[in-house]
Amino acid sequence: MTDLSASSALPSSHLGAVRCWLISVAVLIAAMVLVGGVTRLTESGLSIVEWKPVSGVLPPLSDQAWTDAFEAYKQIPQYQEINADMTLSEFKTIFWWEFSHRLLGRVIGAAYLLPFLFFLWRGALTGELRKRLWSIFALGALQGVIGWWMVASGLTERVEVSQYRLATHLVLALVIFAAIVWTFREIKGEVPPDAPPRVKFVGRAILVVTFVQIYLGALVAGLRAGLVYNTWPAIDGGFVPTAARLWYEDPWWRNLFENALTVQFDHRMMAYALFLLALWHAVDATRSRAPSAISNGAWLLFAAIMVQAVLGILTLLGQVPLPLALTHQAVAIVVLTLAVLQAELLSRQPATTVDSGVARPAGASATPWREVSPGA
């Protein structure tokens, strides 16, 4: 991201209000991701078969309106092939989950746009900060379109949404979340700590790997791949399945997205890689005597990843029970948040910094790092 430290010039009188606004929106997005998880796990996402950005803000308000909504749902393959015995009462349950998900999306849009326009009117946002916040708003608008694009994939020839579109929808939501968290942290303009280049590189790499892992997790969810191969550490009879089983689809690349075994195996391997990378980062930051903010952040991130790994294993072994699956998704958001905070901390420019919009020399870090050889 573009550094805001020397260009945003955020007036100090507005700093607290802007940061409260950003963190409030981030919390709403995290809540929406979890509601979306419930919607997916309860097979509720296709219960509303129309996209009505304005009139859709109201649910059915009469018995006839409920009957019409149910009749519309009966026309799609999911009802005809899976839920043909569903009652109106059962339909209302899945409808309310999807309705809540869509309504929360509208709430987030209003919670972002209205304060944003107010801050613009008051002159509280300038320079690169204003450009970035407009970009985040544009991504939010795109997310609404992608949400419908995802739902539309399950209305005609499928009984569920496309795993490609589901993964795109989830990752974009968390990109928006990460951008808001990064901006929230960055505009405070704290003095940038110093650290070895290697520590900085690995800290940023963890954020990239976290997003890859989230994408793979979304593919697992889209393919219902967590409901099969429910053993650990073995999968399909071994730690590494046979090549014939991993790559039977043609062309080969389809296995990465459509073969449940390959997708779950990739998700497992990426989890191991993320775990080891986070451990290396934490140990390296400590042995390099990086500032405490960096080393403490690295260990906290590793601890969250370790908890997430355990939850993932338990979720798999239990064949995706709803409480565990949601907890697994919630901790994924915690891991992403910590990864963003760590990457932002390690990406600050050392030349100048801004505290409430006033540039000043950065000065020396509070705790200068020193390379330590493995034998030290």
Short mmCIF file of C-alpha atoms in Angstrom, two decimals:
data_model
loop_
_atom_site.label_atom_id
_atom_site.label_comp_id
_atom_site.label_asym_id
_atom_site.label_seq_id
_atom_site.Cartn_x
_atom_site.Cartn_y
_atom_site.Cartn_z
CA MET A 1 0.00 0.00 0.00
CA THR A 2 1.00 3.62 -0.47
CA ASP A 3 2.56 4.99 2.69
CA LEU A 4 0.29 7.52 4.36
CA SER A 5 2.83 8.77 6.86
CA ALA A 6 4.02 11.76 4.89
CA SER A 7 1.05 12.44 2.64
CA SER A 8 -2.25 12.10 4.44
CA ALA A 9 -1.86 15.10 6.78
CA LEU A 10 -4.78 13.96 8.89
CA PRO A 11 -5.71 16.79 11.27
CA SER A 12 -5.11 15.70 14.85
CA SER A 13 -8.60 16.86 15.88
CA HIS A 14 -10.14 14.22 13.58
CA LEU A 15 -7.68 11.39 14.19
CA GLY A 16 -9.66 9.66 16.95
CA ALA A 17 -12.99 9.94 15.15
CA VAL A 18 -11.62 8.55 11.89
CA ARG A 19 -9.93 5.63 13.63
CA CYS A 20 -13.13 4.79 15.57
CA TRP A 21 -15.08 4.86 12.31
CA LEU A 22 -12.61 2.53 10.57
CA ILE A 23 -12.46 0.01 13.38
CA SER A 24 -16.27 -0.01 13.63
CA VAL A 25 -16.55 -0.85 9.94
CA ALA A 26 -13.91 -3.56 10.32
CA VAL A 27 -15.89 -5.14 13.17
CA LEU A 28 -19.04 -5.10 11.02
CA ILE A 29 -17.20 -6.79 8.16
CA ALA A 30 -15.90 -9.48 10.50
CA ALA A 31 -19.45 -10.05 11.74
CA MET A 32 -20.69 -10.29 8.17
CA VAL A 33 -18.05 -12.91 7.32
CA LEU A 34 -19.26 -15.00 10.25
CA VAL A 35 -22.91 -14.60 9.28
CA GLY A 36 -21.88 -15.60 5.78
CA GLY A 37 -20.27 -18.70 7.29
CA VAL A 38 -23.51 -19.66 9.02
CA THR A 39 -25.39 -19.01 5.78
CA ARG A 40 -23.09 -21.38 3.92
CA LEU A 41 -23.02 -24.08 6.60
CA THR A 42 -26.81 -24.11 6.89
CA GLU A 43 -27.24 -24.18 3.09
CA SER A 44 -29.18 -20.91 3.26
CA GLY A 45 -27.40 -18.89 0.60
CA LEU A 46 -29.77 -19.70 -2.26
CA SER A 47 -33.00 -19.06 -0.38
CA ILE A 48 -33.41 -15.58 -1.92
CA VAL A 49 -33.34 -15.98 -5.69
CA GLU A 50 -33.54 -12.32 -6.69
CA TRP A 51 -31.19 -9.39 -6.26
CA LYS A 52 -33.09 -6.29 -5.20
CA PRO A 53 -30.55 -3.75 -3.88
CA VAL A 54 -33.27 -1.28 -2.78
CA SER A 55 -36.58 -3.07 -2.26
CA GLY A 56 -34.78 -6.12 -0.89
CA VAL A 57 -34.13 -4.25 2.33
CA LEU A 58 -37.55 -5.45 3.54
CA PRO A 59 -38.38 -9.11 4.20
CA PRO A 60 -41.75 -10.65 3.26
CA LEU A 61 -44.41 -8.87 5.33
CA SER A 62 -47.47 -11.01 4.63
CA ASP A 63 -48.41 -14.65 4.31
CA GLN A 64 -48.77 -14.22 0.57
CA ALA A 65 -45.33 -12.62 0.30
CA TRP A 66 -43.81 -15.58 2.17
CA THR A 67 -45.63 -18.00 -0.12
CA ASP A 68 -44.33 -16.16 -3.19
CA ALA A 69 -40.75 -16.23 -1.87
CA PHE A 70 -41.04 -19.96 -1.17
CA GLU A 71 -42.51 -20.63 -4.63
CA ALA A 72 -39.57 -18.78 -6.20
CA TYR A 73 -37.15 -20.97 -4.24
CA LYS A 74 -38.96 -24.09 -5.44
CA GLN A 75 -37.95 -23.27 -9.01
CA ILE A 76 -34.20 -23.75 -8.46
CA PRO A 77 -32.28 -27.07 -8.55
CA GLN A 78 -31.33 -26.97 -4.85
CA TYR A 79 -34.96 -27.27 -3.79
CA GLN A 80 -35.89 -29.75 -6.50
CA GLU A 81 -32.96 -32.12 -5.92
CA ILE A 82 -32.24 -31.73 -2.20
CA ASN A 83 -35.02 -29.94 -0.34
CA ALA A 84 -38.18 -31.11 -2.09
CA ASP A 85 -39.73 -32.04 1.26
CA MET A 86 -39.00 -28.67 2.88
CA THR A 87 -41.87 -26.92 4.66
CA LEU A 88 -42.59 -23.21 4.66
CA SER A 89 -41.42 -23.00 8.28
CA GLU A 90 -38.09 -24.59 7.37
CA PHE A 91 -37.75 -22.27 4.41
CA LYS A 92 -38.19 -19.26 6.68
CA THR A 93 -35.21 -20.42 8.76
CA ILE A 94 -32.81 -20.46 5.83
CA PHE A 95 -34.38 -17.30 4.40
CA TRP A 96 -33.64 -15.32 7.56
CA TRP A 97 -29.97 -16.28 7.51
CA GLU A 98 -29.54 -15.13 3.92
CA PHE A 99 -31.65 -12.03 4.53
CA SER A 100 -29.53 -11.14 7.58
CA HIS A 101 -26.38 -11.55 5.51
CA ARG A 102 -27.64 -9.24 2.78
CA LEU A 103 -29.05 -6.72 5.26
CA LEU A 104 -25.73 -6.56 7.10
CA GLY A 105 -24.04 -5.83 3.78
CA ARG A 106 -26.32 -2.81 3.33
CA VAL A 107 -25.63 -1.70 6.91
CA ILE A 108 -21.89 -1.87 6.25
CA GLY A 109 -22.31 0.21 3.10
CA ALA A 110 -24.16 2.91 5.02
CA ALA A 111 -21.78 2.73 7.99
CA TYR A 112 -18.87 3.31 5.63
CA LEU A 113 -20.29 5.86 3.18
CA LEU A 114 -22.15 8.26 5.47
CA PRO A 115 -19.28 8.99 7.89
CA PHE A 116 -16.89 9.04 4.94
CA LEU A 117 -18.90 11.80 3.25
CA PHE A 118 -19.11 13.68 6.55
CA PHE A 119 -15.35 13.57 7.02
CA LEU A 120 -14.84 14.74 3.44
CA TRP A 121 -17.24 17.63 4.03
CA ARG A 122 -15.37 18.62 7.18
CA GLY A 123 -12.01 18.45 5.40
CA ALA A 124 -10.78 15.70 7.70
CA LEU A 125 -9.42 13.53 4.88
CA THR A 126 -6.76 14.68 2.47
CA GLY A 127 -4.08 13.36 0.12
CA GLU A 128 -3.39 9.66 -0.19
CA LEU A 129 -5.72 8.77 2.66
CA ARG A 130 -8.72 10.14 0.78
CA LYS A 131 -7.71 8.24 -2.37
CA ARG A 132 -7.31 5.01 -0.45
CA LEU A 133 -10.67 5.32 1.26
CA TRP A 134 -12.39 5.93 -2.08
CA SER A 135 -10.67 2.79 -3.39
CA ILE A 136 -11.93 0.78 -0.42
CA PHE A 137 -15.45 2.07 -1.07
CA ALA A 138 -15.17 0.98 -4.71
CA LEU A 139 -14.12 -2.49 -3.58
CA GLY A 140 -17.15 -2.59 -1.29
CA ALA A 141 -19.45 -1.78 -4.20
CA LEU A 142 -17.76 -4.47 -6.27
CA GLN A 143 -18.26 -6.93 -3.42
CA GLY A 144 -22.03 -6.47 -3.65
CA VAL A 145 -21.93 -7.33 -7.35
CA ILE A 146 -19.70 -10.35 -6.75
CA GLY A 147 -22.06 -11.53 -4.01
CA TRP A 148 -24.92 -11.73 -6.49
CA TRP A 149 -22.60 -13.23 -9.14
CA MET A 150 -21.84 -15.96 -6.62
CA VAL A 151 -25.50 -16.61 -5.77
CA ALA A 152 -26.47 -16.65 -9.46
CA SER A 153 -24.11 -19.59 -10.04
CA GLY A 154 -26.37 -21.81 -7.94
CA LEU A 155 -29.76 -20.86 -9.38
CA THR A 156 -29.86 -22.80 -12.65
CA GLU A 157 -27.59 -25.81 -13.19
CA ARG A 158 -26.10 -26.40 -9.74
CA VAL A 159 -27.43 -27.22 -6.27
CA GLU A 160 -24.81 -24.98 -4.62
CA VAL A 161 -22.79 -21.92 -5.56
CA SER A 162 -19.57 -22.19 -7.52
CA GLN A 163 -16.53 -22.74 -5.29
CA TYR A 164 -14.59 -20.35 -7.54
CA ARG A 165 -17.08 -17.56 -6.90
CA LEU A 166 -17.41 -18.38 -3.21
CA ALA A 167 -13.64 -18.10 -2.76
CA THR A 168 -13.56 -14.83 -4.70
CA HIS A 169 -16.39 -13.42 -2.56
CA LEU A 170 -14.74 -14.35 0.73
CA VAL A 171 -11.24 -13.22 -0.21
CA LEU A 172 -12.47 -9.84 -1.46
CA ALA A 173 -14.38 -9.30 1.79
CA LEU A 174 -11.21 -9.97 3.75
CA VAL A 175 -9.09 -7.82 1.43
CA ILE A 176 -11.44 -4.95 2.28
CA PHE A 177 -11.22 -5.86 5.96
CA ALA A 178 -7.41 -5.98 5.80
CA ALA A 179 -7.21 -2.65 3.98
CA ILE A 180 -9.33 -0.99 6.67
CA VAL A 181 -7.30 -2.52 9.53
CA TRP A 182 -4.04 -1.51 7.82
CA THR A 183 -5.27 2.05 7.35
CA PHE A 184 -6.58 2.24 10.91
CA ARG A 185 -3.13 1.32 12.21
CA GLU A 186 -1.15 3.39 9.74
CA ILE A 187 -2.82 6.78 10.20
CA LYS A 188 -1.83 6.84 13.85
CA GLY A 189 1.66 7.70 12.61
CA GLU A 190 3.73 5.96 15.26
CA VAL A 191 7.53 5.97 15.14
CA PRO A 192 8.56 3.06 12.87
CA PRO A 193 10.58 0.38 14.66
CA ASP A 194 13.73 -0.95 13.02
CA ALA A 195 14.28 -4.62 12.25
CA PRO A 196 16.48 -6.78 10.04
CA PRO A 197 15.36 -6.96 6.37
CA ARG A 198 14.84 -10.70 6.74
CA VAL A 199 12.40 -10.22 9.60
CA LYS A 200 10.51 -7.62 7.59
CA PHE A 201 10.32 -9.86 4.52
CA VAL A 202 9.04 -12.89 6.41
CA GLY A 203 6.49 -10.81 8.31
CA ARG A 204 5.04 -9.58 5.04
CA ALA A 205 5.23 -13.04 3.49
CA ILE A 206 3.08 -14.42 6.31
CA LEU A 207 0.29 -12.03 5.31
CA VAL A 208 0.44 -13.26 1.70
CA VAL A 209 0.43 -16.91 2.77
CA THR A 210 -2.50 -16.21 5.11
CA PHE A 211 -4.57 -14.95 2.18
CA VAL A 212 -3.62 -17.99 0.10
CA GLN A 213 -4.69 -20.24 2.97
CA ILE A 214 -8.00 -18.41 3.30
CA TYR A 215 -8.61 -18.87 -0.42
CA LEU A 216 -7.88 -22.60 -0.14
CA GLY A 217 -10.19 -22.82 2.87
CA ALA A 218 -12.96 -21.25 0.82
CA LEU A 219 -12.43 -23.86 -1.91
CA VAL A 220 -12.67 -26.58 0.74
CA ALA A 221 -15.94 -25.08 1.93
CA GLY A 222 -17.31 -24.69 -1.58
CA LEU A 223 -16.55 -28.31 -2.45
CA ARG A 224 -17.75 -29.62 0.95
CA ALA A 225 -14.29 -31.18 1.10
CA GLY A 226 -14.27 -31.04 4.89
CA LEU A 227 -16.89 -33.77 4.94
CA VAL A 228 -14.53 -36.34 3.41
CA TYR A 229 -11.05 -37.63 4.31
CA ASN A 230 -11.79 -37.02 7.98
CA THR A 231 -8.53 -38.38 9.35
CA TRP A 232 -5.35 -36.66 10.50
CA PRO A 233 -2.41 -36.58 9.92
CA ALA A 234 -3.11 -39.18 7.24
CA ILE A 235 -5.31 -38.27 4.29
CA ASP A 236 -6.65 -40.94 1.94
CA GLY A 237 -4.46 -43.53 3.62
CA GLY A 238 -1.16 -41.65 3.82
CA PHE A 239 0.48 -38.37 4.71
CA VAL A 240 0.73 -37.68 0.95
CA PRO A 241 -1.94 -39.23 -1.29
CA THR A 242 -0.97 -40.98 -4.50
CA ALA A 243 -0.38 -38.87 -7.58
CA ALA A 244 -3.07 -40.79 -9.43
CA ARG A 245 -5.64 -39.66 -6.87
CA LEU A 246 -4.38 -36.09 -6.64
CA TRP A 247 -4.19 -35.45 -10.38
CA TYR A 248 -6.90 -37.53 -12.07
CA GLU A 249 -8.75 -34.51 -13.50
CA ASP A 250 -7.85 -33.34 -17.00
CA PRO A 251 -6.45 -30.75 -17.54
CA TRP A 252 -4.26 -31.08 -14.45
CA TRP A 253 -4.94 -27.59 -13.09
CA ARG A 254 -8.60 -28.40 -12.49
CA ASN A 255 -7.53 -30.65 -9.62
CA LEU A 256 -6.35 -27.56 -7.73
CA PHE A 257 -9.91 -26.21 -7.69
CA GLU A 258 -12.30 -29.12 -8.31
CA ASN A 259 -10.74 -32.27 -6.85
CA ALA A 260 -11.84 -32.46 -3.20
CA LEU A 261 -8.81 -34.56 -2.23
CA THR A 262 -6.31 -32.19 -3.86
CA VAL A 263 -7.98 -29.08 -2.46
CA GLN A 264 -8.07 -30.47 1.09
CA PHE A 265 -4.47 -31.69 0.78
CA ASP A 266 -3.32 -28.26 -0.42
CA HIS A 267 -5.16 -26.63 2.49
CA ARG A 268 -3.38 -28.94 4.93
CA MET A 269 0.05 -28.36 3.40
CA MET A 270 -0.42 -24.61 3.38
CA ALA A 271 -1.42 -24.77 7.04
CA TYR A 272 1.83 -26.58 7.86
CA ALA A 273 3.79 -24.01 5.85
CA LEU A 274 2.07 -21.09 7.60
CA PHE A 275 2.69 -22.66 11.02
CA LEU A 276 6.42 -23.14 10.34
CA LEU A 277 6.81 -19.72 8.75
CA ALA A 278 5.19 -18.02 11.74
CA LEU A 279 7.38 -19.99 14.17
CA TRP A 280 10.51 -19.06 12.23
CA HIS A 281 9.43 -15.41 12.19
CA ALA A 282 8.85 -15.33 15.95
CA VAL A 283 12.14 -17.06 16.81
CA ASP A 284 14.07 -14.94 14.31
CA ALA A 285 12.59 -11.67 15.60
CA THR A 286 13.52 -12.64 19.15
CA ARG A 287 17.06 -13.78 18.36
CA SER A 288 17.67 -10.70 16.20
CA ARG A 289 16.67 -8.53 19.15
CA ALA A 290 14.07 -6.70 17.12
CA PRO A 291 12.00 -4.15 19.06
CA SER A 292 9.53 -5.72 21.48
CA ALA A 293 6.56 -4.56 19.40
CA ILE A 294 7.80 -6.74 16.54
CA SER A 295 8.85 -9.80 18.54
CA ASN A 296 5.72 -9.73 20.70
CA GLY A 297 3.54 -9.33 17.62
CA ALA A 298 5.31 -12.27 15.98
CA TRP A 299 4.73 -14.57 18.97
CA LEU A 300 1.10 -13.50 19.28
CA LEU A 301 0.59 -14.24 15.60
CA PHE A 302 2.21 -17.65 15.96
CA ALA A 303 0.00 -18.47 18.96
CA ALA A 304 -3.14 -17.58 16.99
CA ILE A 305 -2.00 -19.72 14.06
CA MET A 306 -1.34 -22.63 16.42
CA VAL A 307 -4.87 -22.32 17.88
CA GLN A 308 -6.26 -22.12 14.36
CA ALA A 309 -4.41 -25.28 13.34
CA VAL A 310 -5.85 -27.21 16.29
CA LEU A 311 -9.34 -25.95 15.48
CA GLY A 312 -8.92 -26.98 11.86
CA ILE A 313 -7.94 -30.51 12.86
CA LEU A 314 -10.85 -30.83 15.30
CA THR A 315 -13.26 -29.47 12.71
CA LEU A 316 -12.05 -32.02 10.18
CA LEU A 317 -12.18 -34.95 12.59
CA GLY A 318 -15.70 -33.96 13.69
CA GLN A 319 -16.90 -33.67 10.06
CA VAL A 320 -17.49 -29.92 10.28
CA PRO A 321 -19.85 -29.40 13.24
CA LEU A 322 -21.36 -25.93 13.08
CA PRO A 323 -19.91 -24.50 16.35
CA LEU A 324 -16.37 -25.69 15.58
CA ALA A 325 -16.55 -24.59 11.96
CA LEU A 326 -17.65 -21.09 12.96
CA THR A 327 -14.96 -20.87 15.63
CA HIS A 328 -12.41 -21.94 13.03
CA GLN A 329 -13.61 -19.16 10.74
CA ALA A 330 -13.59 -16.59 13.55
CA VAL A 331 -10.03 -17.42 14.55
CA ALA A 332 -9.03 -17.13 10.87
CA ILE A 333 -10.16 -13.50 11.07
CA VAL A 334 -8.06 -13.06 14.22
CA VAL A 335 -5.03 -14.55 12.45
CA LEU A 336 -5.55 -12.25 9.47
CA THR A 337 -5.90 -9.21 11.74
CA LEU A 338 -2.65 -10.01 13.55
CA ALA A 339 -0.88 -10.71 10.25
CA VAL A 340 -2.02 -7.33 8.88
CA LEU A 341 -0.90 -5.49 12.01
CA GLN A 342 2.48 -7.20 11.93
CA ALA A 343 3.00 -6.54 8.22
CA GLU A 344 2.00 -2.89 8.62
CA LEU A 345 4.41 -2.49 11.52
CA LEU A 346 7.23 -3.96 9.44
CA SER A 347 6.37 -1.86 6.37
CA ARG A 348 6.66 1.58 7.90
CA GLN A 349 9.12 3.94 6.27
CA PRO A 350 11.98 4.92 8.59
CA ALA A 351 12.69 8.38 7.16
CA THR A 352 9.75 10.31 8.60
CA THR A 353 6.59 9.60 10.48
CA VAL A 354 3.45 11.45 11.34
CA ASP A 355 1.73 11.68 14.69
CA SER A 356 -1.81 12.94 14.17
CA GLY A 357 -0.80 14.44 10.82
CA VAL A 358 2.32 16.31 11.91
CA ALA A 359 5.53 15.08 10.28
CA ARG A 360 8.63 14.77 12.42
CA PRO A 361 11.96 12.93 12.15
CA ALA A 362 11.60 9.31 13.02
CA GLY A 363 14.70 9.15 15.16
CA ALA A 364 16.25 5.95 16.38
CA SER A 365 14.05 3.05 17.31
CA ALA A 366 13.44 2.48 20.98
CA THR A 367 15.18 -0.89 20.87
CA PRO A 368 17.74 -1.18 18.06
CA TRP A 369 18.05 -4.66 16.66
CA ARG A 370 21.28 -6.54 16.36
CA GLU A 371 21.90 -9.57 14.22
CA VAL A 372 22.71 -12.57 16.37
CA SER A 373 24.48 -15.54 14.92
CA PRO A 374 22.88 -18.96 15.46
CA GLY A 375 25.57 -19.77 17.99
CA ALA A 376 25.13 -16.65 20.08
#
